[in-house]
């Protein structure tokens, strides 16, 4: 008797890289009559949840938009509250993250950060550089346009010095000058709080990302919401400009 034919449906692909615009901390706090910084503090709990969620789903890269180049315009008390949260997060969680195989990378303009935060970041990156389970990319003082402008400037310098010919410039050369060099482009960008825009986040890298907008405010976002976004990604057909045939 011949063996029964078992149809083996292919496992849906787990996204390699999830990037998140963590929006809605202020509204979360306001709805409770609390100061905005308490919304950000609650947002750190959501960060912890999502890092756990990525590890259990097998996602290899997670990028979090923690502070944009435009966020410097916020009131000084909110800016310093956010910087304190970042200090606390790195100090408190580094051991657990490092022990769990998480590599930390920070992208953005570090020159604007306080020296002690720059040192903390450099130390966290050095301590975790050989970890491979999950790369946690924190976008801090980050702006996509600034990143592309800086890349153009470096490429122009290479051309001016005669080390690069203009016709050698292609997408790979540009990508090689971005903060995200070596990191695959995001498969998914999630934005919470119902807003539907990119707000200067990973402008080059999101050319073919699936955009998923979620109504929940960031402090309410958890592992189940991450899993739901992944399921939504798995239902979508990515065609990269082709026909999908
Ligand atoms: C946007 O909400 C959120 C931010 C500008 C900050 C996000 C930062 C954290 C969640 C904490 C620190 C991060 C890490 C990685 C430890 P909003 O304040 O613009 O909300 P609103 O639109 O409701 O006012």
PDB file of C-alpha atoms and ligand atoms in Angstrom:
ATOM      1  CA  UNK A   1       0.000   0.000   0.000  1.00  0.00           C
ATOM      2  CA  UNK A   2       1.349   3.357  -0.922  1.00  0.00           C
ATOM      3  CA  UNK A   3       1.948   6.056   1.696  1.00  0.00           C
ATOM      4  CA  UNK A   4      -0.851   8.620   2.026  1.00  0.00           C
ATOM      5  CA  UNK A   5       0.035  11.905   0.394  1.00  0.00           C
ATOM      6  CA  UNK A   6       0.324  14.531   3.082  1.00  0.00           C
ATOM      7  CA  UNK A   7       0.111  18.039   1.720  1.00  0.00           C
ATOM      8  CA  UNK A   8       2.667  20.199   3.451  1.00  0.00           C
ATOM      9  CA  UNK A   9       1.599  23.827   3.456  1.00  0.00           C
ATOM     10  CA  UNK A  10       4.616  26.108   3.680  1.00  0.00           C
ATOM     11  CA  UNK A  11       4.971  27.815   7.061  1.00  0.00           C
ATOM     12  CA  UNK A  12       4.102  31.508   6.755  1.00  0.00           C
ATOM     13  CA  UNK A  13       7.259  33.590   6.765  1.00  0.00           C
ATOM     14  CA  UNK A  14       8.212  35.229  10.039  1.00  0.00           C
ATOM     15  CA  UNK A  15       9.204  38.854   9.358  1.00  0.00           C
ATOM     16  CA  UNK A  16      12.906  39.319   9.824  1.00  0.00           C
ATOM     17  CA  UNK A  17      12.700  42.957  10.836  1.00  0.00           C
ATOM     18  CA  UNK A  18       9.859  44.797  12.582  1.00  0.00           C
ATOM     19  CA  UNK A  19      10.118  48.565  13.036  1.00  0.00           C
ATOM     20  CA  UNK A  20       7.757  50.449  15.332  1.00  0.00           C
ATOM     21  CA  UNK A  21       6.686  54.078  15.647  1.00  0.00           C
ATOM     22  CA  UNK A  22       5.642  54.059  19.291  1.00  0.00           C
ATOM     23  CA  UNK A  23       2.966  56.742  19.275  1.00  0.00           C
ATOM     24  CA  UNK A  24       0.317  57.757  21.790  1.00  0.00           C
ATOM     25  CA  UNK A  25       2.123  57.962  25.144  1.00  0.00           C
ATOM     26  CA  UNK A  26       0.979  61.549  25.658  1.00  0.00           C
ATOM     27  CA  UNK A  27      -2.667  60.745  24.884  1.00  0.00           C
ATOM     28  CA  UNK A  28      -2.514  57.697  27.149  1.00  0.00           C
ATOM     29  CA  UNK A  29      -1.392  59.925  30.023  1.00  0.00           C
ATOM     30  CA  UNK A  30      -3.827  62.732  29.202  1.00  0.00           C
ATOM     31  CA  UNK A  31      -6.779  60.335  29.207  1.00  0.00           C
ATOM     32  CA  UNK A  32      -5.862  59.493  32.806  1.00  0.00           C
ATOM     33  CA  UNK A  33      -5.152  63.063  33.910  1.00  0.00           C
ATOM     34  CA  UNK A  34      -1.448  62.231  34.272  1.00  0.00           C
ATOM     35  CA  UNK A  35       1.659  64.143  33.131  1.00  0.00           C
ATOM     36  CA  UNK A  36       2.977  63.149  29.688  1.00  0.00           C
ATOM     37  CA  UNK A  37       6.169  61.695  31.127  1.00  0.00           C
ATOM     38  CA  UNK A  38       4.136  59.055  32.965  1.00  0.00           C
ATOM     39  CA  UNK A  39       2.812  57.999  29.557  1.00  0.00           C
ATOM     40  CA  UNK A  40       6.393  57.584  28.354  1.00  0.00           C
ATOM     41  CA  UNK A  41       7.222  55.608  31.504  1.00  0.00           C
ATOM     42  CA  UNK A  42       4.329  53.284  30.783  1.00  0.00           C
ATOM     43  CA  UNK A  43       5.641  53.071  27.225  1.00  0.00           C
ATOM     44  CA  UNK A  44       8.826  51.449  28.526  1.00  0.00           C
ATOM     45  CA  UNK A  45       6.742  48.525  29.835  1.00  0.00           C
ATOM     46  CA  UNK A  46       5.373  48.099  26.314  1.00  0.00           C
ATOM     47  CA  UNK A  47       8.963  48.115  24.988  1.00  0.00           C
ATOM     48  CA  UNK A  48       9.809  45.272  27.383  1.00  0.00           C
ATOM     49  CA  UNK A  49       6.755  43.288  26.225  1.00  0.00           C
ATOM     50  CA  UNK A  50       7.538  43.750  22.556  1.00  0.00           C
ATOM     51  CA  UNK A  51      11.187  42.724  22.971  1.00  0.00           C
ATOM     52  CA  UNK A  52       9.922  39.514  24.633  1.00  0.00           C
ATOM     53  CA  UNK A  53       7.372  39.064  21.854  1.00  0.00           C
ATOM     54  CA  UNK A  54      10.036  39.373  19.154  1.00  0.00           C
ATOM     55  CA  UNK A  55      12.183  36.771  20.844  1.00  0.00           C
ATOM     56  CA  UNK A  56       9.326  34.303  21.157  1.00  0.00           C
ATOM     57  CA  UNK A  57       8.154  34.842  17.550  1.00  0.00           C
ATOM     58  CA  UNK A  58      11.679  34.488  16.155  1.00  0.00           C
ATOM     59  CA  UNK A  59      11.916  38.044  14.804  1.00  0.00           C
ATOM     60  CA  UNK A  60      15.612  38.881  14.361  1.00  0.00           C
ATOM     61  CA  UNK A  61      15.575  42.699  14.218  1.00  0.00           C
ATOM     62  CA  UNK A  62      13.392  45.185  16.090  1.00  0.00           C
ATOM     63  CA  UNK A  63      13.780  48.933  15.509  1.00  0.00           C
ATOM     64  CA  UNK A  64      12.053  51.323  17.907  1.00  0.00           C
ATOM     65  CA  UNK A  65      11.598  55.025  17.174  1.00  0.00           C
ATOM     66  CA  UNK A  66      12.390  56.330  20.650  1.00  0.00           C
ATOM     67  CA  UNK A  67      13.224  59.984  19.900  1.00  0.00           C
ATOM     68  CA  UNK A  68      13.142  61.782  16.584  1.00  0.00           C
ATOM     69  CA  UNK A  69      15.356  64.651  15.443  1.00  0.00           C
ATOM     70  CA  UNK A  70      12.206  66.796  15.732  1.00  0.00           C
ATOM     71  CA  UNK A  71      11.459  65.703  19.312  1.00  0.00           C
ATOM     72  CA  UNK A  72      14.189  68.109  20.555  1.00  0.00           C
ATOM     73  CA  UNK A  73      11.523  70.812  20.052  1.00  0.00           C
ATOM     74  CA  UNK A  74       9.420  69.402  22.921  1.00  0.00           C
ATOM     75  CA  UNK A  75       9.439  71.145  26.324  1.00  0.00           C
ATOM     76  CA  UNK A  76      12.758  70.725  28.144  1.00  0.00           C
ATOM     77  CA  UNK A  77      11.064  68.790  30.984  1.00  0.00           C
ATOM     78  CA  UNK A  78       9.697  66.202  28.538  1.00  0.00           C
ATOM     79  CA  UNK A  79      13.024  65.885  26.689  1.00  0.00           C
ATOM     80  CA  UNK A  80      14.952  65.341  29.913  1.00  0.00           C
ATOM     81  CA  UNK A  81      12.268  62.921  31.157  1.00  0.00           C
ATOM     82  CA  UNK A  82      12.659  60.851  27.981  1.00  0.00           C
ATOM     83  CA  UNK A  83      16.460  60.899  28.255  1.00  0.00           C
ATOM     84  CA  UNK A  84      16.195  59.761  31.885  1.00  0.00           C
ATOM     85  CA  UNK A  85      13.970  56.871  30.799  1.00  0.00           C
ATOM     86  CA  UNK A  86      16.536  55.817  28.223  1.00  0.00           C
ATOM     87  CA  UNK A  87      19.312  55.959  30.794  1.00  0.00           C
ATOM     88  CA  UNK A  88      17.210  53.867  33.178  1.00  0.00           C
ATOM     89  CA  UNK A  89      16.229  51.384  30.484  1.00  0.00           C
ATOM     90  CA  UNK A  90      19.805  50.727  29.413  1.00  0.00           C
ATOM     91  CA  UNK A  91      21.137  50.582  32.982  1.00  0.00           C
ATOM     92  CA  UNK A  92      18.373  48.324  34.308  1.00  0.00           C
ATOM     93  CA  UNK A  93      17.804  46.041  31.363  1.00  0.00           C
ATOM     94  CA  UNK A  94      21.268  45.649  29.839  1.00  0.00           C
ATOM     95  CA  UNK A  95      22.161  42.564  31.867  1.00  0.00           C
ATOM     96  CA  UNK A  96      18.923  40.759  31.001  1.00  0.00           C
ATOM     97  CA  UNK A  97      19.053  41.803  27.355  1.00  0.00           C
ATOM     98  CA  UNK A  98      22.681  40.768  27.011  1.00  0.00           C
ATOM     99  CA  UNK A  99      22.028  37.439  28.776  1.00  0.00           C
ATOM    100  CA  UNK A 100      19.106  36.764  26.435  1.00  0.00           C
ATOM    101  CA  UNK A 101      21.236  37.149  23.324  1.00  0.00           C
ATOM    102  CA  UNK A 102      20.036  40.642  22.407  1.00  0.00           C
ATOM    103  CA  UNK A 103      22.395  42.921  20.525  1.00  0.00           C
ATOM    104  CA  UNK A 104      21.825  46.645  21.032  1.00  0.00           C
ATOM    105  CA  UNK A 105      22.452  49.196  18.287  1.00  0.00           C
ATOM    106  CA  UNK A 106      21.582  52.863  18.375  1.00  0.00           C
ATOM    107  CA  UNK A 107      20.988  54.926  15.227  1.00  0.00           C
ATOM    108  CA  UNK A 108      20.704  58.708  15.050  1.00  0.00           C
ATOM    109  CA  UNK A 109      22.705  61.842  15.691  1.00  0.00           C
ATOM    110  CA  UNK A 110      24.659  61.079  18.870  1.00  0.00           C
ATOM    111  CA  UNK A 111      26.396  64.450  18.894  1.00  0.00           C
ATOM    112  CA  UNK A 112      23.272  66.015  20.424  1.00  0.00           C
ATOM    113  CA  UNK A 113      23.088  63.520  23.302  1.00  0.00           C
ATOM    114  CA  UNK A 114      24.584  64.104  26.749  1.00  0.00           C
ATOM    115  CA  UNK A 115      28.049  62.600  27.135  1.00  0.00           C
ATOM    116  CA  UNK A 116      26.927  60.093  29.772  1.00  0.00           C
ATOM    117  CA  UNK A 117      24.208  58.728  27.453  1.00  0.00           C
ATOM    118  CA  UNK A 118      26.726  58.452  24.630  1.00  0.00           C
ATOM    119  CA  UNK A 119      28.981  56.447  26.965  1.00  0.00           C
ATOM    120  CA  UNK A 120      26.108  54.203  28.108  1.00  0.00           C
ATOM    121  CA  UNK A 121      25.192  53.481  24.499  1.00  0.00           C
ATOM    122  CA  UNK A 122      28.774  52.760  23.461  1.00  0.00           C
ATOM    123  CA  UNK A 123      29.133  50.402  26.413  1.00  0.00           C
ATOM    124  CA  UNK A 124      25.806  48.621  25.686  1.00  0.00           C
ATOM    125  CA  UNK A 125      26.755  48.203  22.028  1.00  0.00           C
ATOM    126  CA  UNK A 126      30.202  46.874  22.915  1.00  0.00           C
ATOM    127  CA  UNK A 127      28.890  44.446  25.548  1.00  0.00           C
ATOM    128  CA  UNK A 128      26.274  42.972  23.208  1.00  0.00           C
ATOM    129  CA  UNK A 129      28.069  43.090  19.880  1.00  0.00           C
ATOM    130  CA  UNK A 130      28.407  39.299  19.529  1.00  0.00           C
ATOM    131  CA  UNK A 131      24.761  38.534  20.371  1.00  0.00           C
ATOM    132  CA  UNK A 132      22.653  37.109  17.568  1.00  0.00           C
ATOM    133  CA  UNK A 133      19.178  36.189  18.892  1.00  0.00           C
ATOM    134  CA  UNK A 134      17.658  39.644  18.359  1.00  0.00           C
ATOM    135  CA  UNK A 135      19.148  42.973  17.313  1.00  0.00           C
ATOM    136  CA  UNK A 136      17.344  45.786  19.123  1.00  0.00           C
ATOM    137  CA  UNK A 137      17.888  48.991  17.173  1.00  0.00           C
ATOM    138  CA  UNK A 138      16.980  52.140  19.087  1.00  0.00           C
ATOM    139  CA  UNK A 139      16.413  55.197  16.872  1.00  0.00           C
ATOM    140  CA  UNK A 140      17.458  58.087  19.072  1.00  0.00           C
ATOM    141  CA  UNK A 141      17.785  61.688  17.902  1.00  0.00           C
ATOM    142  CA  UNK A 142      17.067  60.090  14.547  1.00  0.00           C
ATOM    143  CA  UNK A 143      15.737  61.680  11.364  1.00  0.00           C
ATOM    144  CA  UNK A 144      15.500  59.889   8.033  1.00  0.00           C
ATOM    145  CA  UNK A 145      16.151  62.996   5.945  1.00  0.00           C
ATOM    146  CA  UNK A 146      19.225  63.938   8.020  1.00  0.00           C
ATOM    147  CA  UNK A 147      20.506  60.381   7.599  1.00  0.00           C
ATOM    148  CA  UNK A 148      20.166  60.546   3.796  1.00  0.00           C
ATOM    149  CA  UNK A 149      21.727  64.030   3.637  1.00  0.00           C
ATOM    150  CA  UNK A 150      24.733  62.863   5.670  1.00  0.00           C
ATOM    151  CA  UNK A 151      25.098  59.830   3.385  1.00  0.00           C
ATOM    152  CA  UNK A 152      25.024  62.096   0.283  1.00  0.00           C
ATOM    153  CA  UNK A 153      27.680  64.316   1.818  1.00  0.00           C
ATOM    154  CA  UNK A 154      30.011  61.388   2.504  1.00  0.00           C
ATOM    155  CA  UNK A 155      29.499  60.023  -1.010  1.00  0.00           C
ATOM    156  CA  UNK A 156      30.191  63.486  -2.488  1.00  0.00           C
ATOM    157  CA  UNK A 157      33.429  63.622  -0.467  1.00  0.00           C
ATOM    158  CA  UNK A 158      34.459  60.247  -1.887  1.00  0.00           C
ATOM    159  CA  UNK A 159      33.760  61.516  -5.414  1.00  0.00           C
ATOM    160  CA  UNK A 160      35.613  64.794  -4.787  1.00  0.00           C
ATOM    161  CA  UNK A 161      38.626  62.848  -3.499  1.00  0.00           C
ATOM    162  CA  UNK A 162      38.614  60.737  -6.675  1.00  0.00           C
ATOM    163  CA  UNK A 163      37.944  57.508  -4.771  1.00  0.00           C
ATOM    164  CA  UNK A 164      34.507  56.978  -6.358  1.00  0.00           C
ATOM    165  CA  UNK A 165      33.144  57.655  -9.837  1.00  0.00           C
ATOM    166  CA  UNK A 166      29.603  59.167 -10.056  1.00  0.00           C
ATOM    167  CA  UNK A 167      28.457  56.238 -12.217  1.00  0.00           C
ATOM    168  CA  UNK A 168      29.478  53.823  -9.458  1.00  0.00           C
ATOM    169  CA  UNK A 169      26.833  55.291  -7.145  1.00  0.00           C
ATOM    170  CA  UNK A 170      23.929  52.887  -6.795  1.00  0.00           C
ATOM    171  CA  UNK A 171      21.418  51.877  -4.110  1.00  0.00           C
ATOM    172  CA  UNK A 172      24.035  49.678  -2.424  1.00  0.00           C
ATOM    173  CA  UNK A 173      26.513  52.568  -2.152  1.00  0.00           C
ATOM    174  CA  UNK A 174      23.846  54.805  -0.576  1.00  0.00           C
ATOM    175  CA  UNK A 175      22.646  52.060   1.806  1.00  0.00           C
ATOM    176  CA  UNK A 176      26.259  51.494   2.818  1.00  0.00           C
ATOM    177  CA  UNK A 177      26.442  55.057   4.147  1.00  0.00           C
ATOM    178  CA  UNK A 178      23.276  54.915   6.261  1.00  0.00           C
ATOM    179  CA  UNK A 179      23.216  54.321  10.040  1.00  0.00           C
ATOM    180  CA  UNK A 180      21.473  51.017   9.341  1.00  0.00           C
ATOM    181  CA  UNK A 181      24.333  49.494   7.346  1.00  0.00           C
ATOM    182  CA  UNK A 182      24.250  45.729   7.769  1.00  0.00           C
ATOM    183  CA  UNK A 183      20.644  45.683   9.023  1.00  0.00           C
ATOM    184  CA  UNK A 184      18.030  44.273   6.606  1.00  0.00           C
ATOM    185  CA  UNK A 185      15.240  46.653   5.617  1.00  0.00           C
ATOM    186  CA  UNK A 186      12.105  46.406   7.772  1.00  0.00           C
ATOM    187  CA  UNK A 187       9.484  43.937   6.574  1.00  0.00           C
ATOM    188  CA  UNK A 188       6.848  45.702   8.661  1.00  0.00           C
ATOM    189  CA  UNK A 189       6.458  49.187  10.067  1.00  0.00           C
ATOM    190  CA  UNK A 190       3.866  49.358  12.833  1.00  0.00           C
ATOM    191  CA  UNK A 191       2.540  52.716  14.017  1.00  0.00           C
ATOM    192  CA  UNK A 192       0.290  52.849  17.041  1.00  0.00           C
ATOM    193  CA  UNK A 193      -2.332  55.422  18.086  1.00  0.00           C
ATOM    194  CA  UNK A 194      -4.251  55.599  14.791  1.00  0.00           C
ATOM    195  CA  UNK A 195      -1.902  58.103  13.104  1.00  0.00           C
ATOM    196  CA  UNK A 196      -0.978  57.121   9.558  1.00  0.00           C
ATOM    197  CA  UNK A 197       2.361  58.637   8.539  1.00  0.00           C
ATOM    198  CA  UNK A 198       6.070  57.818   8.676  1.00  0.00           C
ATOM    199  CA  UNK A 199       7.228  60.995  10.460  1.00  0.00           C
ATOM    200  CA  UNK A 200      10.766  60.916   9.032  1.00  0.00           C
ATOM    201  CA  UNK A 201      11.357  57.306  10.168  1.00  0.00           C
ATOM    202  CA  UNK A 202      13.650  55.074   8.056  1.00  0.00           C
ATOM    203  CA  UNK A 203      12.654  56.831   4.822  1.00  0.00           C
ATOM    204  CA  UNK A 204      15.117  54.967   2.604  1.00  0.00           C
ATOM    205  CA  UNK A 205      14.780  51.613   4.329  1.00  0.00           C
ATOM    206  CA  UNK A 206      10.956  51.407   4.202  1.00  0.00           C
ATOM    207  CA  UNK A 207      10.689  51.491   0.392  1.00  0.00           C
ATOM    208  CA  UNK A 208       8.980  48.066   0.386  1.00  0.00           C
ATOM    209  CA  UNK A 209       7.900  47.681   4.005  1.00  0.00           C
ATOM    210  CA  UNK A 210       4.344  46.702   4.809  1.00  0.00           C
ATOM    211  CA  UNK A 211       2.734  49.489   6.826  1.00  0.00           C
ATOM    212  CA  UNK A 212       0.454  48.424   9.650  1.00  0.00           C
ATOM    213  CA  UNK A 213      -1.509  51.038  11.569  1.00  0.00           C
ATOM    214  CA  UNK A 214      -2.955  50.100  14.919  1.00  0.00           C
ATOM    215  CA  UNK A 215      -5.484  52.184  16.870  1.00  0.00           C
ATOM    216  CA  UNK A 216      -4.160  51.240  20.316  1.00  0.00           C
ATOM    217  CA  UNK A 217      -1.962  53.761  22.099  1.00  0.00           C
ATOM    218  CA  UNK A 218       1.632  52.599  22.579  1.00  0.00           C
ATOM    219  CA  UNK A 219       1.421  51.908  26.355  1.00  0.00           C
ATOM    220  CA  UNK A 220      -1.483  49.512  25.644  1.00  0.00           C
ATOM    221  CA  UNK A 221       0.393  47.619  22.909  1.00  0.00           C
ATOM    222  CA  UNK A 222       1.473  44.114  23.901  1.00  0.00           C
ATOM    223  CA  UNK A 223       2.694  40.762  22.659  1.00  0.00           C
ATOM    224  CA  UNK A 224      -0.741  39.810  21.286  1.00  0.00           C
ATOM    225  CA  UNK A 225      -0.873  43.000  19.236  1.00  0.00           C
ATOM    226  CA  UNK A 226       2.580  42.221  17.846  1.00  0.00           C
ATOM    227  CA  UNK A 227       1.437  38.701  16.937  1.00  0.00           C
ATOM    228  CA  UNK A 228      -1.674  40.175  15.249  1.00  0.00           C
ATOM    229  CA  UNK A 229       0.514  42.532  13.187  1.00  0.00           C
ATOM    230  CA  UNK A 230       2.696  39.606  12.135  1.00  0.00           C
ATOM    231  CA  UNK A 231      -0.425  37.647  11.115  1.00  0.00           C
ATOM    232  CA  UNK A 232      -1.600  40.654   9.073  1.00  0.00           C
ATOM    233  CA  UNK A 233       1.832  40.806   7.371  1.00  0.00           C
ATOM    234  CA  UNK A 234       1.559  37.105   6.550  1.00  0.00           C
ATOM    235  CA  UNK A 235      -1.780  37.697   4.791  1.00  0.00           C
ATOM    236  CA  UNK A 236      -0.312  40.386   2.556  1.00  0.00           C
ATOM    237  CA  UNK A 237       1.276  39.716  -0.813  1.00  0.00           C
ATOM    238  CA  UNK A 238       4.573  41.484  -1.380  1.00  0.00           C
ATOM    239  CA  UNK A 239       5.204  42.147  -5.034  1.00  0.00           C
ATOM    240  CA  UNK A 240       8.146  44.584  -5.016  1.00  0.00           C
ATOM    241  CA  UNK A 241       6.765  46.234  -8.140  1.00  0.00           C
ATOM    242  CA  UNK A 242       6.266  42.917  -9.963  1.00  0.00           C
ATOM    243  CA  UNK A 243       2.980  41.149 -10.680  1.00  0.00           C
ATOM    244  CA  UNK A 244       3.219  38.502  -7.962  1.00  0.00           C
ATOM    245  CA  UNK A 245       2.944  35.713 -10.606  1.00  0.00           C
TER     246      UNK A 245
HETATM  247  C1  LIG B   1       5.411  59.254  20.952  1.00  0.00           C
HETATM  248  O1  LIG B   1       4.263  59.483  21.741  1.00  0.00           O
HETATM  249  C2  LIG B   1       6.449  58.651  21.764  1.00  0.00           C
HETATM  250  C3  LIG B   1       7.688  59.195  21.968  1.00  0.00           C
HETATM  251  C4  LIG B   1       8.113  60.470  21.374  1.00  0.00           C
HETATM  252  C5  LIG B   1       8.677  58.553  22.859  1.00  0.00           C
HETATM  253  C6  LIG B   1       8.734  57.060  22.857  1.00  0.00           C
HETATM  254  C7  LIG B   1       9.593  56.626  23.982  1.00  0.00           C
HETATM  255  C8  LIG B   1       9.369  55.577  24.817  1.00  0.00           C
HETATM  256  C9  LIG B   1       8.275  54.617  24.633  1.00  0.00           C
HETATM  257  C10 LIG B   1      10.213  55.345  26.014  1.00  0.00           C
HETATM  258  C11 LIG B   1      11.676  55.107  25.835  1.00  0.00           C
HETATM  259  C12 LIG B   1      12.074  54.134  24.798  1.00  0.00           C
HETATM  260  C13 LIG B   1      12.935  53.066  24.965  1.00  0.00           C
HETATM  261  C14 LIG B   1      13.420  52.331  23.765  1.00  0.00           C
HETATM  262  C15 LIG B   1      13.399  52.619  26.278  1.00  0.00           C
HETATM  263  P1  LIG B   1       3.748  60.973  21.932  1.00  0.00           P
HETATM  264  O2  LIG B   1       4.360  61.525  23.158  1.00  0.00           O
HETATM  265  O3  LIG B   1       3.985  61.771  20.697  1.00  0.00           O
HETATM  266  O4  LIG B   1       2.208  60.715  22.150  1.00  0.00           O
HETATM  267  P2  LIG B   1       1.013  61.692  21.749  1.00  0.00           P
HETATM  268  O5  LIG B   1       0.997  61.745  20.247  1.00  0.00           O
HETATM  269  O6  LIG B   1      -0.168  60.968  22.308  1.00  0.00           O
HETATM  270  O7  LIG B   1       1.269  63.013  22.390  1.00  0.00           O
END
